[in-house]
PDB file of C-alpha atoms in Angstrom:
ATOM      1  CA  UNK Q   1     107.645-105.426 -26.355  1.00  0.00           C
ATOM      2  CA  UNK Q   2     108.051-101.907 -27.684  1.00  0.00           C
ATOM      3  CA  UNK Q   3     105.581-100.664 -25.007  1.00  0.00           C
ATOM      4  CA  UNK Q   4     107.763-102.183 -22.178  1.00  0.00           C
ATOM      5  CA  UNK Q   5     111.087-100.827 -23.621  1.00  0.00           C
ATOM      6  CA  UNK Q   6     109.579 -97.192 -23.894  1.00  0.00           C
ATOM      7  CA  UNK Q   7     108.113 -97.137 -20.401  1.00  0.00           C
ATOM      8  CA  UNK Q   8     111.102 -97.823 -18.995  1.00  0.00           C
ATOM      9  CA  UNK Q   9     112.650 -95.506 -20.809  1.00  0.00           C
ATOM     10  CA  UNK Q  10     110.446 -92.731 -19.548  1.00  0.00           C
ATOM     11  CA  UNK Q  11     110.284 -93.844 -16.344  1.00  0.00           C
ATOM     12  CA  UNK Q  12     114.086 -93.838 -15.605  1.00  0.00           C
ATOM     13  CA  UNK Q  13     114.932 -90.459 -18.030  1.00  0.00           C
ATOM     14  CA  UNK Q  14     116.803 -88.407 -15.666  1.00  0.00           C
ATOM     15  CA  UNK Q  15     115.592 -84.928 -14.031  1.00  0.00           C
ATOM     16  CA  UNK Q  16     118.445 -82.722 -14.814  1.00  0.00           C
ATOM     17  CA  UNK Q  17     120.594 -80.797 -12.019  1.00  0.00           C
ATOM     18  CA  UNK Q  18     119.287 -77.330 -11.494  1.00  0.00           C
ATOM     19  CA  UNK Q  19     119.149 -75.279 -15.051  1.00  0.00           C
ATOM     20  CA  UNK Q  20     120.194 -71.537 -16.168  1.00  0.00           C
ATOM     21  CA  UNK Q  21     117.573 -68.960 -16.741  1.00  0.00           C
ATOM     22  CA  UNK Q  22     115.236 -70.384 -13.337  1.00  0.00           C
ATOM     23  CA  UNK Q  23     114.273 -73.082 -15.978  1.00  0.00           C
ATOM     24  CA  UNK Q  24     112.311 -76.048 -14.266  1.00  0.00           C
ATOM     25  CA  UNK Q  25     112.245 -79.918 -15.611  1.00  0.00           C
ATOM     26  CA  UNK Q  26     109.725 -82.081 -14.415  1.00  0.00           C
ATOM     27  CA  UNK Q  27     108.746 -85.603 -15.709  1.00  0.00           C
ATOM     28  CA  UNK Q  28     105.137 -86.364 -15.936  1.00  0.00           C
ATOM     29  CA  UNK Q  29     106.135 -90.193 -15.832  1.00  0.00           C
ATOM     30  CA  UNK Q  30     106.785 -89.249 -11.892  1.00  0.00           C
ATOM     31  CA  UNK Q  31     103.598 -88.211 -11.486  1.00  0.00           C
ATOM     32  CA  UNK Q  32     100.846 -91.107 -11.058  1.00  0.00           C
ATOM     33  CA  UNK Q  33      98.304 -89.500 -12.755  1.00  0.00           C
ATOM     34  CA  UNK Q  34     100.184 -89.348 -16.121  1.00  0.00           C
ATOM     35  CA  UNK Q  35     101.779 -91.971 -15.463  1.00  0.00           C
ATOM     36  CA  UNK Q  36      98.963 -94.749 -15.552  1.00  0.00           C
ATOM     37  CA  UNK Q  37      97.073 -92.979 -18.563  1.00  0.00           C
ATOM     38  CA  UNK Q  38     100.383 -93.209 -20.501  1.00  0.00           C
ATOM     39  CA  UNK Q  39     100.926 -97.410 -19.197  1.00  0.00           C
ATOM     40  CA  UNK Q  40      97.365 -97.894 -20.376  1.00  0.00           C
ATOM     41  CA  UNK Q  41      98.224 -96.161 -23.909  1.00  0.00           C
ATOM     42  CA  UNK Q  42     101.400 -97.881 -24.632  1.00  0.00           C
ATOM     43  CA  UNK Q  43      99.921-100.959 -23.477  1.00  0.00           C
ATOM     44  CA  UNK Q  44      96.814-100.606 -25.731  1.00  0.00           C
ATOM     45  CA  UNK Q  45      98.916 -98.868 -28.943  1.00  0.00           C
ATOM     46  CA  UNK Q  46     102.332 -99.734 -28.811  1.00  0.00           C
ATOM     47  CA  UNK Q  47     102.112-103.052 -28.964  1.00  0.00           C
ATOM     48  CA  UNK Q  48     104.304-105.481 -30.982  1.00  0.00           C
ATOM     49  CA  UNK Q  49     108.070-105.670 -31.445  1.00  0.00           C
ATOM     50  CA  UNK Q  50     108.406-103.878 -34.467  1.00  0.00           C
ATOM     51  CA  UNK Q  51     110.631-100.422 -34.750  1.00  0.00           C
ATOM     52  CA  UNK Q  52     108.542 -97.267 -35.054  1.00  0.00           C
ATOM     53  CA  UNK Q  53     109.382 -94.248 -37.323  1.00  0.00           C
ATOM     54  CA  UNK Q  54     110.412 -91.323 -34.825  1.00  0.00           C
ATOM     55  CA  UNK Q  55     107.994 -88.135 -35.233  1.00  0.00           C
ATOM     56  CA  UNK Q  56     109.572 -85.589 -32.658  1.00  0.00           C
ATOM     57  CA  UNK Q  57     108.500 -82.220 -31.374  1.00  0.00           C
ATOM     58  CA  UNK Q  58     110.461 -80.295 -29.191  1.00  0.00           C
ATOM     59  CA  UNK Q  59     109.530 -81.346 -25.399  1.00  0.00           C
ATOM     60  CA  UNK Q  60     106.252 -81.721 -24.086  1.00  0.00           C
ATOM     61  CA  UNK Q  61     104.079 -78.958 -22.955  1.00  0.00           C
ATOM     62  CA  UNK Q  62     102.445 -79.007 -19.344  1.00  0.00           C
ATOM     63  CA  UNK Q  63      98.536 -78.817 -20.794  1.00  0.00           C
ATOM     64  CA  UNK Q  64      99.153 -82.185 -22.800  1.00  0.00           C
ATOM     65  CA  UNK Q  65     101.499 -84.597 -22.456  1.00  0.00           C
ATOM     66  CA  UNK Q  66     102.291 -83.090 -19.234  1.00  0.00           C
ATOM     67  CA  UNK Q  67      98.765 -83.864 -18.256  1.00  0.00           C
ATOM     68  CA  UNK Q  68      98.265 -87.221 -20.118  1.00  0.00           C
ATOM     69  CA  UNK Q  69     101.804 -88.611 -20.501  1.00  0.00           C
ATOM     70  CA  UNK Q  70     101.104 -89.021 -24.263  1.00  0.00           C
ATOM     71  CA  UNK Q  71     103.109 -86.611 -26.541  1.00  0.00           C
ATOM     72  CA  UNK Q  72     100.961 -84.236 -28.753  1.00  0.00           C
ATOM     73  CA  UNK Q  73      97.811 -85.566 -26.690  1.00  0.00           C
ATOM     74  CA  UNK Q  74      95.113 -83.744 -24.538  1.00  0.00           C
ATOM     75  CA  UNK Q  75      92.189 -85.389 -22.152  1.00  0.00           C
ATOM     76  CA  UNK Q  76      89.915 -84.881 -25.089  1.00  0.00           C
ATOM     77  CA  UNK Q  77      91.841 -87.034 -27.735  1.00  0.00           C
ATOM     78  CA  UNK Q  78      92.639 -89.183 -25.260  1.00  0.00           C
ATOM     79  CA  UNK Q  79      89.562 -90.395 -24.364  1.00  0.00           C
ATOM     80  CA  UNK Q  80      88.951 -90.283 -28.317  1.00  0.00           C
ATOM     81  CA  UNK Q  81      91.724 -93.095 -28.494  1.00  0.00           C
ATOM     82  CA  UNK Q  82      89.857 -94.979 -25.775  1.00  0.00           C
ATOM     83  CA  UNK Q  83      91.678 -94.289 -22.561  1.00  0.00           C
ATOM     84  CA  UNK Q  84      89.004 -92.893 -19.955  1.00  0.00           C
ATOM     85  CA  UNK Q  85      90.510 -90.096 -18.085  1.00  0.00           C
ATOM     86  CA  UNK Q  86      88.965 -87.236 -15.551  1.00  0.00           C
ATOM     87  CA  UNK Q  87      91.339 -84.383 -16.663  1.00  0.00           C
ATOM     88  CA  UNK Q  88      89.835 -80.902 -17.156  1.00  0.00           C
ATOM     89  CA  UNK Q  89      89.017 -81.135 -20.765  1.00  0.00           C
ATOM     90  CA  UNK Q  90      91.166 -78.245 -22.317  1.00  0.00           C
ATOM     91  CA  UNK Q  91      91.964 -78.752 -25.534  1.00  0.00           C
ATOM     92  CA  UNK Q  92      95.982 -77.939 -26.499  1.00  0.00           C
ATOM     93  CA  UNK Q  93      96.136 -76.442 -30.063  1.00  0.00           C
ATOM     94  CA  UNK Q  94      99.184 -79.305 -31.343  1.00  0.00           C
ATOM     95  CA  UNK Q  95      97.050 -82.474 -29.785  1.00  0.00           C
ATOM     96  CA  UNK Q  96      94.040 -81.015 -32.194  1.00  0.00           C
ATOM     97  CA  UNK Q  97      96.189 -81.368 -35.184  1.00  0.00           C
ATOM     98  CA  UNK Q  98      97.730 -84.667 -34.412  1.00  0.00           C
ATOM     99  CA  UNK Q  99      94.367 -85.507 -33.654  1.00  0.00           C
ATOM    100  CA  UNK Q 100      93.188 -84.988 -37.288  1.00  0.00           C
ATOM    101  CA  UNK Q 101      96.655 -86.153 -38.702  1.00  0.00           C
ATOM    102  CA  UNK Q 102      95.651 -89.660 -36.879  1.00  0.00           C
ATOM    103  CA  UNK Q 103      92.067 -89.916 -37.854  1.00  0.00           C
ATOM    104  CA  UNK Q 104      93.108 -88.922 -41.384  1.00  0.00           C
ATOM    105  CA  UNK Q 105      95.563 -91.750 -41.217  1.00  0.00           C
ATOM    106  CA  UNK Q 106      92.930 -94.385 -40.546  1.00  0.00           C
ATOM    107  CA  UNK Q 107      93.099 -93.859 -36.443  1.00  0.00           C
ATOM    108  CA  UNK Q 108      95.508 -94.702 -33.466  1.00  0.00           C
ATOM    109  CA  UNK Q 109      95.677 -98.604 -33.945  1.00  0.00           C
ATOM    110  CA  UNK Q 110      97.329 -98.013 -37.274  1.00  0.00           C
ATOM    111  CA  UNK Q 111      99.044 -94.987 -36.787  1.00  0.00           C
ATOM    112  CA  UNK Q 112     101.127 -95.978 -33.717  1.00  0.00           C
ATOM    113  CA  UNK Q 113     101.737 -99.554 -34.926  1.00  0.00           C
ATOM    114  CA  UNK Q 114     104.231 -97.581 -37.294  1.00  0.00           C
ATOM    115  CA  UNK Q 115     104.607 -94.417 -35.726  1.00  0.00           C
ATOM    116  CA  UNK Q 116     106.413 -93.203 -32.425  1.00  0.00           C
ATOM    117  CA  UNK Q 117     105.115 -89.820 -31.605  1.00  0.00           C
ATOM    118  CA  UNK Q 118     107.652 -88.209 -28.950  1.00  0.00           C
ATOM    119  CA  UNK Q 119     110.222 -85.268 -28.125  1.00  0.00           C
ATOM    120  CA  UNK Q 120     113.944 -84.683 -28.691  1.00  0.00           C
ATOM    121  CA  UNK Q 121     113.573 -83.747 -24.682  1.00  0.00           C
ATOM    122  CA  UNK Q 122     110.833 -85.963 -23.153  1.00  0.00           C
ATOM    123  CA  UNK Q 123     110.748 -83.727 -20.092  1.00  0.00           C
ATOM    124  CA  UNK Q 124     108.143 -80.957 -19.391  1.00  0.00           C
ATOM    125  CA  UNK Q 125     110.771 -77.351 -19.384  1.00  0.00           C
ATOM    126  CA  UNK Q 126     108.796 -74.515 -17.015  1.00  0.00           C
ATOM    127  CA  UNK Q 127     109.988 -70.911 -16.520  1.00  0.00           C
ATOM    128  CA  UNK Q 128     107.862 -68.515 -14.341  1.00  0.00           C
ATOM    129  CA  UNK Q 129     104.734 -71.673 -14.429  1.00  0.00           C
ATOM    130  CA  UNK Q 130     105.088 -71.192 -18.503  1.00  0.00           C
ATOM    131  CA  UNK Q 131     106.374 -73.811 -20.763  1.00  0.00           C
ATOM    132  CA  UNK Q 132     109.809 -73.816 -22.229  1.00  0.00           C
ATOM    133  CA  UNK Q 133     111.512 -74.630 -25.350  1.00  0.00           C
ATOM    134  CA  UNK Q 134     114.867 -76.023 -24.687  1.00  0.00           C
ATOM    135  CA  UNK Q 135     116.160 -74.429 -27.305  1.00  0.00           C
ATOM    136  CA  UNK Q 136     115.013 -70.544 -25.843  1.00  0.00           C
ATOM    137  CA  UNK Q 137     118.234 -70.350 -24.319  1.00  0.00           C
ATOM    138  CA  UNK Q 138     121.616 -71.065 -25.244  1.00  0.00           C
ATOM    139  CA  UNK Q 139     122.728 -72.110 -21.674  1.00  0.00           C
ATOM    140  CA  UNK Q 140     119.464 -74.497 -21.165  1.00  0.00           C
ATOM    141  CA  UNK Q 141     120.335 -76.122 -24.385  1.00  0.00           C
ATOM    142  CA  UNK Q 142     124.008 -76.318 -23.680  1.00  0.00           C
ATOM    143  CA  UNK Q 143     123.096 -77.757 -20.444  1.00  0.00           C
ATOM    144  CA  UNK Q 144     120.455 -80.533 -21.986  1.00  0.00           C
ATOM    145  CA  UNK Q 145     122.296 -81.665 -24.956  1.00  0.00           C
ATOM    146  CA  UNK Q 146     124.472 -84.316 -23.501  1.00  0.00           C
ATOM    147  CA  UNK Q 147     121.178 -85.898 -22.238  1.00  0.00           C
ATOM    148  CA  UNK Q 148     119.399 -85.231 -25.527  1.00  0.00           C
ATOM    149  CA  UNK Q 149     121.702 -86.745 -26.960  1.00  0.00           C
ATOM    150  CA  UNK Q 150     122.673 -89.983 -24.944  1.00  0.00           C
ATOM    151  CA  UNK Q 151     117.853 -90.053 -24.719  1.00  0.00           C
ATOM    152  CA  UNK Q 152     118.311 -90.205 -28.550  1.00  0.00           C
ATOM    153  CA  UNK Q 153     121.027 -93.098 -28.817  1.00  0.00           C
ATOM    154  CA  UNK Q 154     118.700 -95.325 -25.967  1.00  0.00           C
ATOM    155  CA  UNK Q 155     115.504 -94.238 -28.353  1.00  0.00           C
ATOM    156  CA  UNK Q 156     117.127 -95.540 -31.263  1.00  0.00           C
ATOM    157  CA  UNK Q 157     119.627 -98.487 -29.743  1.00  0.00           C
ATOM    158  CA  UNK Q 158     117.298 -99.564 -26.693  1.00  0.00           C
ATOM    159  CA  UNK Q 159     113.593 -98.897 -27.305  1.00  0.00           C
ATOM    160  CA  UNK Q 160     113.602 -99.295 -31.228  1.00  0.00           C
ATOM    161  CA  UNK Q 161     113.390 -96.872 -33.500  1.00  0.00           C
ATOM    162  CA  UNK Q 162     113.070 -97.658 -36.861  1.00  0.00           C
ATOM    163  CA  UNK Q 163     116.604 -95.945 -38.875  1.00  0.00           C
ATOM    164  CA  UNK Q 164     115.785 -95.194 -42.361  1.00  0.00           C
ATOM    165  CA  UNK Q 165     114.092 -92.385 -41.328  1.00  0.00           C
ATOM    166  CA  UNK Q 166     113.019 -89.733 -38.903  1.00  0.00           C
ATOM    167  CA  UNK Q 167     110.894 -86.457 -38.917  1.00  0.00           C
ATOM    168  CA  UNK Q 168     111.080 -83.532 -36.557  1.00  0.00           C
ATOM    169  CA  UNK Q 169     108.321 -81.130 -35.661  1.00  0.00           C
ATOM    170  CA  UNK Q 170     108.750 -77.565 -36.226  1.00  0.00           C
ATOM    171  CA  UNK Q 171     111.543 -75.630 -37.867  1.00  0.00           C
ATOM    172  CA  UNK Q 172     113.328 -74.239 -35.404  1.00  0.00           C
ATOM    173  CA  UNK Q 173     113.396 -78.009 -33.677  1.00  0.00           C
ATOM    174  CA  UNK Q 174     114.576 -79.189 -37.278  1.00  0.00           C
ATOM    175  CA  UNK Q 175     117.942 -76.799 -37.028  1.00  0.00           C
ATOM    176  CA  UNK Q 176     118.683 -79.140 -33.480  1.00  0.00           C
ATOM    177  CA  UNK Q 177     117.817 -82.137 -34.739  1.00  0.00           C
ATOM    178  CA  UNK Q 178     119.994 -82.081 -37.469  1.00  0.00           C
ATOM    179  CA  UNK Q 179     122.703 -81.236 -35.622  1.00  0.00           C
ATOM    180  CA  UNK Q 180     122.057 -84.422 -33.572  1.00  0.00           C
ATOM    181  CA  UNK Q 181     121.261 -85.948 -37.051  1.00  0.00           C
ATOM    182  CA  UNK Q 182     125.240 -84.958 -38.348  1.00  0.00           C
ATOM    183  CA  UNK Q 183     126.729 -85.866 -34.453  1.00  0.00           C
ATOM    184  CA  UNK Q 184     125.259 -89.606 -34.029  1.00  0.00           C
ATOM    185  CA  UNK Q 185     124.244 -90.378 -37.483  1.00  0.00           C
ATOM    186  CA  UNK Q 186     120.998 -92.946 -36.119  1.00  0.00           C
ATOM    187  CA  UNK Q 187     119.082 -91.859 -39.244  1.00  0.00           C
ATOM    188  CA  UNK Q 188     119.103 -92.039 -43.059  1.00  0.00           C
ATOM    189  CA  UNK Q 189     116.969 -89.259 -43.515  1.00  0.00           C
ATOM    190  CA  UNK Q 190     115.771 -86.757 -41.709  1.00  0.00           C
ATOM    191  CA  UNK Q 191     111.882 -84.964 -42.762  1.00  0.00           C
ATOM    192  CA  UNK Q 192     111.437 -81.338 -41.131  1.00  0.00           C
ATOM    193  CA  UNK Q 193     107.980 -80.283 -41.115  1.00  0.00           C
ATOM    194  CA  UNK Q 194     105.989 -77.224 -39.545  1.00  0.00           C
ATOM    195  CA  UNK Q 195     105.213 -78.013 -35.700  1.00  0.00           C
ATOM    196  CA  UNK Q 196     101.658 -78.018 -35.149  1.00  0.00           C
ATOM    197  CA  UNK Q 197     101.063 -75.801 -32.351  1.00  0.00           C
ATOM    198  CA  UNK Q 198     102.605 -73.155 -35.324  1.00  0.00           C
ATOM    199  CA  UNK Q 199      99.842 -74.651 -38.328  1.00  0.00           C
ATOM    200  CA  UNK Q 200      96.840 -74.371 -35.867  1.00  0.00           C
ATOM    201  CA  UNK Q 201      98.215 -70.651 -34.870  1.00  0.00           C
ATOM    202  CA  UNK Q 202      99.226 -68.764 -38.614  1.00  0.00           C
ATOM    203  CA  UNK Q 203      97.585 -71.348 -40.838  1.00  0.00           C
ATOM    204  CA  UNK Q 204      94.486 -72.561 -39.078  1.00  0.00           C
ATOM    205  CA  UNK Q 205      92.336 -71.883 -41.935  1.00  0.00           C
ATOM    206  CA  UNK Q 206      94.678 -74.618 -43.774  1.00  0.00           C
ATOM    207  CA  UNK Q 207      94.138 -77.125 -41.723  1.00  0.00           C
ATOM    208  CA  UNK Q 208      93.215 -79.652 -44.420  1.00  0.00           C
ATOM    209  CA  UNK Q 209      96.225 -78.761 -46.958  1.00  0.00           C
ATOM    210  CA  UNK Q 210      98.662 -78.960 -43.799  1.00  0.00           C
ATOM    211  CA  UNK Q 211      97.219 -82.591 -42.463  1.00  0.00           C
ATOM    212  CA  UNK Q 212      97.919 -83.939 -45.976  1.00  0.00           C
ATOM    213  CA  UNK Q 213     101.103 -82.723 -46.018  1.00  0.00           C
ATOM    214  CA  UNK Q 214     101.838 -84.663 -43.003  1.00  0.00           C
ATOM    215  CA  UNK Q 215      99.631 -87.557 -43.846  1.00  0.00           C
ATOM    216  CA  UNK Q 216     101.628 -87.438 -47.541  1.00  0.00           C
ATOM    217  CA  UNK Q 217     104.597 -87.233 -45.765  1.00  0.00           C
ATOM    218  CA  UNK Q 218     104.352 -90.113 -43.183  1.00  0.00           C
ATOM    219  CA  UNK Q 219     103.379 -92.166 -44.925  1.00  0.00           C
ATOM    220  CA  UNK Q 220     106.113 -92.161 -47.587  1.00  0.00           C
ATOM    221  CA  UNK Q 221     108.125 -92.427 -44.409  1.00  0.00           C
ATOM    222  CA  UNK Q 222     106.096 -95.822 -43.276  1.00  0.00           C
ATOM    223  CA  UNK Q 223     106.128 -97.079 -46.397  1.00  0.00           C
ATOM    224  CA  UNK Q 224     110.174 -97.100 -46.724  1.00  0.00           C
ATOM    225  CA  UNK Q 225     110.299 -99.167 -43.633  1.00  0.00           C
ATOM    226  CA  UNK Q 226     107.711-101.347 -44.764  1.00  0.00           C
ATOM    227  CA  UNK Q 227     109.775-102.168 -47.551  1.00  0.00           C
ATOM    228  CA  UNK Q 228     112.557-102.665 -45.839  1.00  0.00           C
ATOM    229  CA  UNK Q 229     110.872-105.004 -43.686  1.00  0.00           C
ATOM    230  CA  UNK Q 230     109.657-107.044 -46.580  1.00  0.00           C
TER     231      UNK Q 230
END
Protein backbone atom coordinates (compact mmCIF):
# COMPACT_ATOMS: atom_id res chain seq x y z
CA UNK A 1 0.00 0.00 0.00
CA UNK A 2 1.13 3.51 -0.83
CA UNK A 3 0.72 4.47 2.88
CA UNK A 4 3.11 1.61 3.96
CA UNK A 5 5.75 2.41 1.25
CA UNK A 6 5.81 6.21 2.31
CA UNK A 7 6.10 5.55 6.03
CA UNK A 8 8.88 3.69 5.61
CA UNK A 9 10.28 5.95 3.62
CA UNK A 10 10.08 8.67 6.21
CA UNK A 11 10.86 6.70 8.86
CA UNK A 12 14.29 5.45 7.57
CA UNK A 13 15.27 9.06 5.56
CA UNK A 14 18.60 9.69 6.93
CA UNK A 15 19.64 12.67 9.43
CA UNK A 16 22.50 14.16 7.64
CA UNK A 17 26.19 14.46 9.21
CA UNK A 18 26.68 17.80 10.82
CA UNK A 19 25.86 20.82 8.16
CA UNK A 20 27.70 24.30 7.22
CA UNK A 21 26.30 27.53 8.43
CA UNK A 22 25.27 25.79 12.30
CA UNK A 23 22.32 24.42 10.15
CA UNK A 24 20.29 21.71 12.17
CA UNK A 25 18.17 18.62 10.50
CA UNK A 26 15.77 16.96 12.48
CA UNK A 27 13.06 14.42 11.36
CA UNK A 28 9.71 14.76 12.88
CA UNK A 29 9.09 10.98 11.92
CA UNK A 30 11.65 10.43 15.08
CA UNK A 31 9.60 12.10 17.18
CA UNK A 32 6.41 10.07 18.52
CA UNK A 33 4.23 12.74 18.59
CA UNK A 34 4.41 13.43 14.80
CA UNK A 35 4.98 10.41 14.17
CA UNK A 36 1.56 8.66 15.12
CA UNK A 37 -0.57 11.73 13.77
CA UNK A 38 1.24 11.24 10.41
CA UNK A 39 0.60 6.86 10.64
CA UNK A 40 -3.00 7.74 11.37
CA UNK A 41 -3.11 10.20 8.18
CA UNK A 42 -1.48 8.01 5.71
CA UNK A 43 -3.40 5.24 7.00
CA UNK A 44 -6.76 7.10 6.70
CA UNK A 45 -5.71 9.13 3.15
CA UNK A 46 -3.19 7.38 1.42
CA UNK A 47 -4.72 4.47 0.92
CA UNK A 48 -4.71 2.30 -2.26
CA UNK A 49 -1.89 1.26 -4.58
CA UNK A 50 -2.19 3.75 -7.06
CA UNK A 51 0.85 6.39 -7.93
CA UNK A 52 0.23 9.92 -6.68
CA UNK A 53 1.13 13.16 -8.60
CA UNK A 54 4.16 14.76 -6.57
CA UNK A 55 3.24 18.44 -5.24
CA UNK A 56 6.60 19.53 -3.47
CA UNK A 57 7.57 22.48 -1.35
CA UNK A 58 10.84 23.02 -0.21
CA UNK A 59 11.26 21.12 3.34
CA UNK A 60 8.98 21.25 6.06
CA UNK A 61 8.75 24.00 8.52
CA UNK A 62 8.91 23.26 12.41
CA UNK A 63 5.16 24.93 13.17
CA UNK A 64 3.52 22.33 10.67
CA UNK A 65 4.66 19.40 9.43
CA UNK A 66 7.25 19.54 11.99
CA UNK A 67 4.47 19.48 14.49
CA UNK A 68 1.98 17.14 12.67
CA UNK A 69 4.18 15.05 10.36
CA UNK A 70 1.86 16.04 7.45
CA UNK A 71 3.48 18.41 4.85
CA UNK A 72 1.70 21.84 4.39
CA UNK A 73 -0.52 20.83 7.55
CA UNK A 74 -1.13 22.54 11.01
CA UNK A 75 -3.16 21.08 14.27
CA UNK A 76 -6.06 23.07 13.00
CA UNK A 77 -6.43 21.43 9.46
CA UNK A 78 -5.56 18.48 10.86
CA UNK A 79 -8.18 17.92 13.00
CA UNK A 80 -10.30 19.42 9.96
CA UNK A 81 -9.19 16.18 8.00
CA UNK A 82 -10.31 14.11 10.99
CA UNK A 83 -7.19 13.24 12.90
CA UNK A 84 -7.75 14.41 16.67
CA UNK A 85 -4.64 15.97 17.90
CA UNK A 86 -3.74 18.19 21.25
CA UNK A 87 -1.15 20.50 19.52
CA UNK A 88 -1.25 24.23 20.36
CA UNK A 89 -3.53 25.37 17.67
CA UNK A 90 -1.30 27.91 15.68
CA UNK A 91 -2.20 28.24 12.47
CA UNK A 92 1.01 28.21 9.74
CA UNK A 93 0.21 30.65 6.84
CA UNK A 94 1.06 27.63 3.80
CA UNK A 95 -1.26 24.82 5.74
CA UNK A 96 -4.18 27.72 5.43
CA UNK A 97 -3.81 27.76 1.75
CA UNK A 98 -3.50 24.10 1.15
CA UNK A 99 -6.26 24.00 3.37
CA UNK A 100 -8.56 25.93 0.95
CA UNK A 101 -6.76 24.38 -2.17
CA UNK A 102 -8.17 20.88 -0.62
CA UNK A 103 -11.62 21.92 0.32
CA UNK A 104 -11.87 23.65 -3.06
CA UNK A 105 -10.88 20.36 -4.57
CA UNK A 106 -13.78 18.46 -3.05
CA UNK A 107 -11.71 17.60 0.43
CA UNK A 108 -8.80 15.26 1.63
CA UNK A 109 -10.38 11.81 0.57
CA UNK A 110 -10.19 12.95 -3.01
CA UNK A 111 -7.41 15.09 -3.03
CA UNK A 112 -4.79 12.66 -1.61
CA UNK A 113 -6.18 9.62 -3.46
CA UNK A 114 -4.37 11.49 -6.45
CA UNK A 115 -2.18 13.78 -4.85
CA UNK A 116 1.16 13.37 -2.78
CA UNK A 117 1.75 16.54 -0.94
CA UNK A 118 5.57 16.49 0.27
CA UNK A 119 9.17 18.22 0.10
CA UNK A 120 12.21 17.93 -2.17
CA UNK A 121 13.95 17.63 1.56
CA UNK A 122 11.49 15.87 3.92
CA UNK A 123 13.58 16.96 6.89
CA UNK A 124 12.81 19.97 9.21
CA UNK A 125 16.36 22.54 8.41
CA UNK A 126 16.84 24.91 11.83
CA UNK A 127 19.42 27.72 12.17
CA UNK A 128 19.52 29.79 15.44
CA UNK A 129 15.69 27.78 16.49
CA UNK A 130 14.45 29.40 12.91
CA UNK A 131 13.54 27.38 9.96
CA UNK A 132 15.74 26.91 6.98
CA UNK A 133 15.51 26.69 3.35
CA UNK A 134 18.00 24.32 2.02
CA UNK A 135 18.58 26.24 -0.63
CA UNK A 136 19.76 29.63 1.75
CA UNK A 137 23.11 28.46 1.45
CA UNK A 138 25.22 27.20 -1.15
CA UNK A 139 27.23 24.82 1.18
CA UNK A 140 23.85 23.37 2.91
CA UNK A 141 22.58 22.66 -0.50
CA UNK A 142 25.81 21.28 -1.79
CA UNK A 143 25.87 19.20 1.22
CA UNK A 144 21.98 17.86 0.84
CA UNK A 145 21.80 17.27 -2.78
CA UNK A 146 23.17 13.81 -3.02
CA UNK A 147 20.39 12.86 -0.51
CA UNK A 148 17.80 14.98 -2.32
CA UNK A 149 18.50 13.43 -4.92
CA UNK A 150 18.90 9.59 -4.16
CA UNK A 151 15.01 10.75 -1.54
CA UNK A 152 13.71 11.69 -5.06
CA UNK A 153 14.71 8.41 -7.07
CA UNK A 154 13.14 6.11 -3.79
CA UNK A 155 9.93 8.71 -4.05
CA UNK A 156 9.54 8.00 -7.54
CA UNK A 157 11.09 4.17 -7.93
CA UNK A 158 10.04 2.85 -4.32
CA UNK A 159 7.01 4.65 -2.87
CA UNK A 160 5.21 5.51 -6.27
CA UNK A 161 5.01 8.49 -7.75
CA UNK A 162 3.03 8.91 -10.56
CA UNK A 163 5.74 10.16 -13.81
CA UNK A 164 3.89 12.16 -16.25
CA UNK A 165 4.03 14.84 -14.11
CA UNK A 166 5.19 16.79 -11.13
CA UNK A 167 4.71 20.35 -9.59
CA UNK A 168 6.99 22.22 -7.26
CA UNK A 169 6.03 24.87 -4.75
CA UNK A 170 7.53 28.17 -4.94
CA UNK A 171 9.88 29.70 -7.46
CA UNK A 172 12.92 29.72 -6.07
CA UNK A 173 12.24 25.72 -5.18
CA UNK A 174 11.24 25.46 -9.01
CA UNK A 175 15.03 26.66 -10.15
CA UNK A 176 16.22 23.21 -7.84
CA UNK A 177 13.82 21.11 -8.91
CA UNK A 178 14.48 21.43 -12.32
CA UNK A 179 17.81 20.90 -12.00
CA UNK A 180 16.91 17.53 -10.39
CA UNK A 181 14.20 17.44 -13.17
CA UNK A 182 17.30 17.68 -16.14
CA UNK A 183 19.81 15.23 -13.71
CA UNK A 184 17.34 12.09 -13.14
CA UNK A 185 14.75 12.74 -15.68
CA UNK A 186 11.67 10.85 -13.25
CA UNK A 187 9.20 13.33 -14.79
CA UNK A 188 7.54 14.36 -18.07
CA UNK A 189 6.68 17.61 -16.98
CA UNK A 190 7.42 19.64 -14.47
CA UNK A 191 4.48 22.65 -13.15
CA UNK A 192 6.21 25.56 -11.01
CA UNK A 193 3.79 27.44 -9.10
CA UNK A 194 4.00 30.27 -6.32
CA UNK A 195 4.67 28.55 -2.77
CA UNK A 196 1.99 29.33 -0.50
CA UNK A 197 3.54 30.63 2.50
CA UNK A 198 4.57 33.56 -0.43
CA UNK A 199 0.46 33.88 -1.81
CA UNK A 200 -0.85 34.17 1.85
CA UNK A 201 2.13 36.87 2.54
CA UNK A 202 2.12 39.50 -0.89
CA UNK A 203 -1.17 38.28 -2.32
CA UNK A 204 -3.44 37.46 0.56
CA UNK A 205 -6.14 39.55 -0.68
CA UNK A 206 -6.05 37.01 -3.83
CA UNK A 207 -6.60 34.22 -2.17
CA UNK A 208 -9.47 33.02 -4.36
CA UNK A 209 -7.73 33.82 -7.92
CA UNK A 210 -4.48 31.99 -6.49
CA UNK A 211 -6.50 28.65 -5.15
CA UNK A 212 -7.93 28.34 -8.68
CA UNK A 213 -4.87 28.60 -10.15
CA UNK A 214 -3.74 25.69 -8.24
CA UNK A 215 -7.03 23.91 -8.26
CA UNK A 216 -6.90 24.65 -12.39
CA UNK A 217 -3.64 23.48 -12.35
CA UNK A 218 -3.86 20.11 -10.45
CA UNK A 219 -6.19 19.05 -11.73
CA UNK A 220 -5.07 19.15 -15.38
CA UNK A 221 -2.18 17.37 -13.73
CA UNK A 222 -4.68 14.47 -12.23
CA UNK A 223 -6.46 14.30 -15.08
CA UNK A 224 -3.28 13.30 -17.41
CA UNK A 225 -2.68 10.41 -15.14
CA UNK A 226 -6.12 9.47 -15.11
CA UNK A 227 -5.92 9.05 -18.64
CA UNK A 228 -3.11 7.31 -18.66
CA UNK A 229 -4.49 4.96 -16.32
CA UNK A 230 -7.50 4.33 -18.46
Amino acid sequence: MFADRLLRFLTEFPLPPPLPENVQAFSPYLDPTPLGLFTRFARQYYTGNQPRVAVLGINPGRLGNGRTGVAFTDPVALAAWGIENDLPRRREPSSEFMQAVVTAMGGPAAFYEQFYLGSLYPLVLLRNGLNYNFYDSPAVTAALWPTIQQGMKQLVEEVGLARHAAICLGRRNGQYFTRLHKELGLFEQLHILDHPRYLMQYKRRHLAENVALYVETLQSAGNVGNMHRG
